[in-house]
Short mmCIF file of C-alpha atoms in Angstrom, two decimals:
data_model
loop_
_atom_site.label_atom_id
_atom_site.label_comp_id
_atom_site.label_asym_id
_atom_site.label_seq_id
_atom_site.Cartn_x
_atom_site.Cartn_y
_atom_site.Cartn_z
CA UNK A 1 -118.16 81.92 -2.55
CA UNK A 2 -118.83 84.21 0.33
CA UNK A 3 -121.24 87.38 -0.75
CA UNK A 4 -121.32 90.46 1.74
CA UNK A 5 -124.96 90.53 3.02
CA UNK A 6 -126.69 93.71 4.16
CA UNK A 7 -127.84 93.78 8.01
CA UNK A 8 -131.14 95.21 8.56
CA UNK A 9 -131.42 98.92 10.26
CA UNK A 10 -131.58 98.69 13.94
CA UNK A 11 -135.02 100.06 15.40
CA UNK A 12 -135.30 103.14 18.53
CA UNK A 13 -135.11 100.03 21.49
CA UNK A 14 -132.43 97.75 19.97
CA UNK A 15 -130.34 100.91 19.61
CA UNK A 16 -130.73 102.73 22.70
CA UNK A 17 -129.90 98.80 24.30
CA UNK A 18 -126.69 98.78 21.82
CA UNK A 19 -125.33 102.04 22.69
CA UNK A 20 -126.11 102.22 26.31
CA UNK A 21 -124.09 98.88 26.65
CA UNK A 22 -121.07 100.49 25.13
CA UNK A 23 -121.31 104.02 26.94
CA UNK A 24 -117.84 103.91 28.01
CA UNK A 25 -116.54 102.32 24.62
CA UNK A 26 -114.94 104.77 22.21
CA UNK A 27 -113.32 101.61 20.50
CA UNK A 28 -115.15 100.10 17.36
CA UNK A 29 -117.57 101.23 14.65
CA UNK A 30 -121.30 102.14 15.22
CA UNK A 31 -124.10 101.88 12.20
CA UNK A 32 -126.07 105.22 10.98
CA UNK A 33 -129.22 103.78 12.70
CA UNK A 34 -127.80 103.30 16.30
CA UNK A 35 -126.33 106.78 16.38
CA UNK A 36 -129.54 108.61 14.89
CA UNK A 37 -131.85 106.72 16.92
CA UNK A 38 -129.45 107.52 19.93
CA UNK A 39 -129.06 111.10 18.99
CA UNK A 40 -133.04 111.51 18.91
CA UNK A 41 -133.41 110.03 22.25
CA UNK A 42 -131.05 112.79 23.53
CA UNK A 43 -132.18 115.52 21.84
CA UNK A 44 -135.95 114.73 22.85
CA UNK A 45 -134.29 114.10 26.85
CA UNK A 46 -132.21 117.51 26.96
CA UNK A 47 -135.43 119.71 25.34
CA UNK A 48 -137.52 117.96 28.39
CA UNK A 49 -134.25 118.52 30.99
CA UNK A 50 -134.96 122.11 29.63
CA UNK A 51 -137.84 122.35 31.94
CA UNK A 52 -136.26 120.94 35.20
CA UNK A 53 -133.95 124.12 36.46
CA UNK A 54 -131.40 122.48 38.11
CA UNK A 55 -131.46 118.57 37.93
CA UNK A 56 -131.98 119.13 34.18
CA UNK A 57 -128.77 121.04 33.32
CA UNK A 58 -126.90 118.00 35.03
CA UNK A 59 -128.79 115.71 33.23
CA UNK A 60 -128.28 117.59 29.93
CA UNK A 61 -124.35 117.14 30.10
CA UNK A 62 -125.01 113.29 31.41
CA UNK A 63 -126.93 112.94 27.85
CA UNK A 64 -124.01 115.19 26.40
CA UNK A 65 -121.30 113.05 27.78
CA UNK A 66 -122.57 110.05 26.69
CA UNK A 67 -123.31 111.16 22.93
CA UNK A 68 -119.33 111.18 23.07
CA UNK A 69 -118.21 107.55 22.22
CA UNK A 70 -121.59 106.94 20.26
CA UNK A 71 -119.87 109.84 17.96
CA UNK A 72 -116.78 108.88 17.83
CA UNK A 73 -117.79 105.21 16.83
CA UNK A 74 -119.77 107.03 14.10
CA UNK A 75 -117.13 108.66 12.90
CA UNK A 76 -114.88 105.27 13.22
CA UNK A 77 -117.40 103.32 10.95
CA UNK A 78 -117.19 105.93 7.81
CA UNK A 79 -113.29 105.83 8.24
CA UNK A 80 -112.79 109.03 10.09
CA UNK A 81 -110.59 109.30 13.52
CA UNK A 82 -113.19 110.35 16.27
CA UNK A 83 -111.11 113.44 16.91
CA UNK A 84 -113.19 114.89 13.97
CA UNK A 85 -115.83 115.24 16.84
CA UNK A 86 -113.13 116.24 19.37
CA UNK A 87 -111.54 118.79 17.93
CA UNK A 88 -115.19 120.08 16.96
CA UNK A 89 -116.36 120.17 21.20
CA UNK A 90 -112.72 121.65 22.23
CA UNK A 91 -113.24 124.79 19.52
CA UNK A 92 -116.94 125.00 20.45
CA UNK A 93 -115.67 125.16 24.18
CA UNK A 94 -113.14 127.77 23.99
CA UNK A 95 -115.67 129.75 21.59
CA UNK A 96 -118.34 130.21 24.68
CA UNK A 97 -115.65 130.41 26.99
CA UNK A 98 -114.41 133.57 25.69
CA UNK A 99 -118.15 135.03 25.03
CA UNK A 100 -119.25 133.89 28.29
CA UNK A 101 -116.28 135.30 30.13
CA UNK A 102 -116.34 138.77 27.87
CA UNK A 103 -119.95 138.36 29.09
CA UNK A 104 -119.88 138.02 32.58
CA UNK A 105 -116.61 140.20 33.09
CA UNK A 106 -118.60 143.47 31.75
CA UNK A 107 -121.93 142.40 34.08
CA UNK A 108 -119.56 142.29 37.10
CA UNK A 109 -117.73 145.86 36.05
CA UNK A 110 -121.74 147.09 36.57
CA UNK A 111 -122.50 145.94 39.11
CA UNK A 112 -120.57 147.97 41.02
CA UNK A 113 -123.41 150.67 39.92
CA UNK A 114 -127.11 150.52 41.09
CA UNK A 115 -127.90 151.80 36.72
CA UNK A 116 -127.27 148.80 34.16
CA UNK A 117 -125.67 150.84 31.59
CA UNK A 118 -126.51 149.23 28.04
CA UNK A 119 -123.71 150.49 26.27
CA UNK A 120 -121.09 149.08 28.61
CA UNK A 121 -123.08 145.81 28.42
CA UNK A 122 -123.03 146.46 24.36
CA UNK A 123 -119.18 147.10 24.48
CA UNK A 124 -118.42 144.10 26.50
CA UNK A 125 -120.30 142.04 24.08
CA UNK A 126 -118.52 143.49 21.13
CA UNK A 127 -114.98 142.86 22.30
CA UNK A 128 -116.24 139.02 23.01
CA UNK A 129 -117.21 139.00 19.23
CA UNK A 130 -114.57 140.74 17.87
CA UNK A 131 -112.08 138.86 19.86
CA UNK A 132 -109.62 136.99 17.18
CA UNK A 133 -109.48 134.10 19.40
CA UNK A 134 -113.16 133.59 19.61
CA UNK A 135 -113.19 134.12 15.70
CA UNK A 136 -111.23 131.49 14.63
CA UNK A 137 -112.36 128.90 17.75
CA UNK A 138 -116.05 129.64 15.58
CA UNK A 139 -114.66 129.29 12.54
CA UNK A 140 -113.29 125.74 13.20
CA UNK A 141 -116.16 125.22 15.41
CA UNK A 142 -118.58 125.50 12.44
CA UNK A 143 -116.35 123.76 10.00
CA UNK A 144 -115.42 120.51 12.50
CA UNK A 145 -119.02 120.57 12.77
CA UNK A 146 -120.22 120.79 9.52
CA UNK A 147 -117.75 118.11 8.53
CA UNK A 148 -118.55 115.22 11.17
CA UNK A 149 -122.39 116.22 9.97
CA UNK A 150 -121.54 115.25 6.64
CA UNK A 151 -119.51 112.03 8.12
CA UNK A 152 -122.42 110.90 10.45
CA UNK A 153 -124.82 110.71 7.47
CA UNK A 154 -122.29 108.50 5.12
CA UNK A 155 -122.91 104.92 4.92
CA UNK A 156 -120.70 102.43 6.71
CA UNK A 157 -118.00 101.35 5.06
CA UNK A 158 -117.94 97.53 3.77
CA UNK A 159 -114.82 96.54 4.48
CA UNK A 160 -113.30 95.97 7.58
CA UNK A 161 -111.16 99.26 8.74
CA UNK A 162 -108.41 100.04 11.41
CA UNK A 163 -111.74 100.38 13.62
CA UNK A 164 -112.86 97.39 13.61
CA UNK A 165 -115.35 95.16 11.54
CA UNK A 166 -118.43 96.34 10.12
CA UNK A 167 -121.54 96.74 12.01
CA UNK A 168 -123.81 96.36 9.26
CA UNK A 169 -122.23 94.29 6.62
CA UNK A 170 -121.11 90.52 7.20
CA UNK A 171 -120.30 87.99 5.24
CA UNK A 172 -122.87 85.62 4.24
CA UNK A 173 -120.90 81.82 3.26
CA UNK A 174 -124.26 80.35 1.70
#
């Protein structure tokens, strides 16, 4: 009688190995321990891209970019369409679009004048908050995110899903 057996958790190397040899593959189901250990490595490579002016920023959206399909495998593995994390990046997008452009849009009015005037600059910033646009893109910002959060830290499922088998459970025929 076949028993499911248990796979042991993948350490830092063997994940970063896994996951940079599916970078382009959104397809499939990734275990808790690839995408933790992967999202670790990025987080530690963007702070220190945070100290490199302009090479870092490119290399920040490289690591950015490629957190993509480990995410949406993630999210595959507990069940949950990758558009979780999708929908989460397109709200956050539109969300500092309209701040930054509210932003920038009352910075250019000024500089027409040689005085910064504060309470322009204050005003401008207001209307980017108050916006009902940038509201809601926040709102489903925060919950998108909160909810793939909550996904990324469930366990795999067992079974085999319409993502594939499971990473970290196989069956064992002895």
């Amino acid at each position: 009688m076949a028993q499911i057996k248990e796979l042991p958790q993948l350490g830092f190397q063997e994940a970063l190995r896994l996951a940079w040899s599916k970078v382009t593959q959104f397809r499939g189901r990734s275990r808790r321990s690839e995408f933790w250990w992967v999202a670790l490595a990025g987080f530690i490579a963007s702070f220190v891209c945070n100290f490199i002016p302009l090479i870092g920023a490119i290399a920040q959206f490289l690591i950015m970019l490629a957190m993509i399909p480990v995410s949406f495998r993630r999210l595959h593995d507990t069940g949950h369409s990758g558009w979780w994390y999708g929908l989460a990046m397109i709200a956050s997008t539109v969300y500092t679009s309209i701040i930054s452009y509210n932003m920038f849009s009352s910075i250019i009015g000024m500089s027409d004048n040689a005085d910064v005037d504060p309470e322009q600059l204050l005003s401008g910033m207001a209307a980017a908050f108050t916006n009902p646009v940038c509201i809601v893109a926040l709102l489903c910002s925060m919950v998108f995110g909160i909810a793939c959060l909550i996904f990324f830290c469930m366990d795999s499922k067992v079974e085999p899903n319409k993502y594939g088998e499971s990473p970290k459970y196989v069956l064992d025929n002895n």
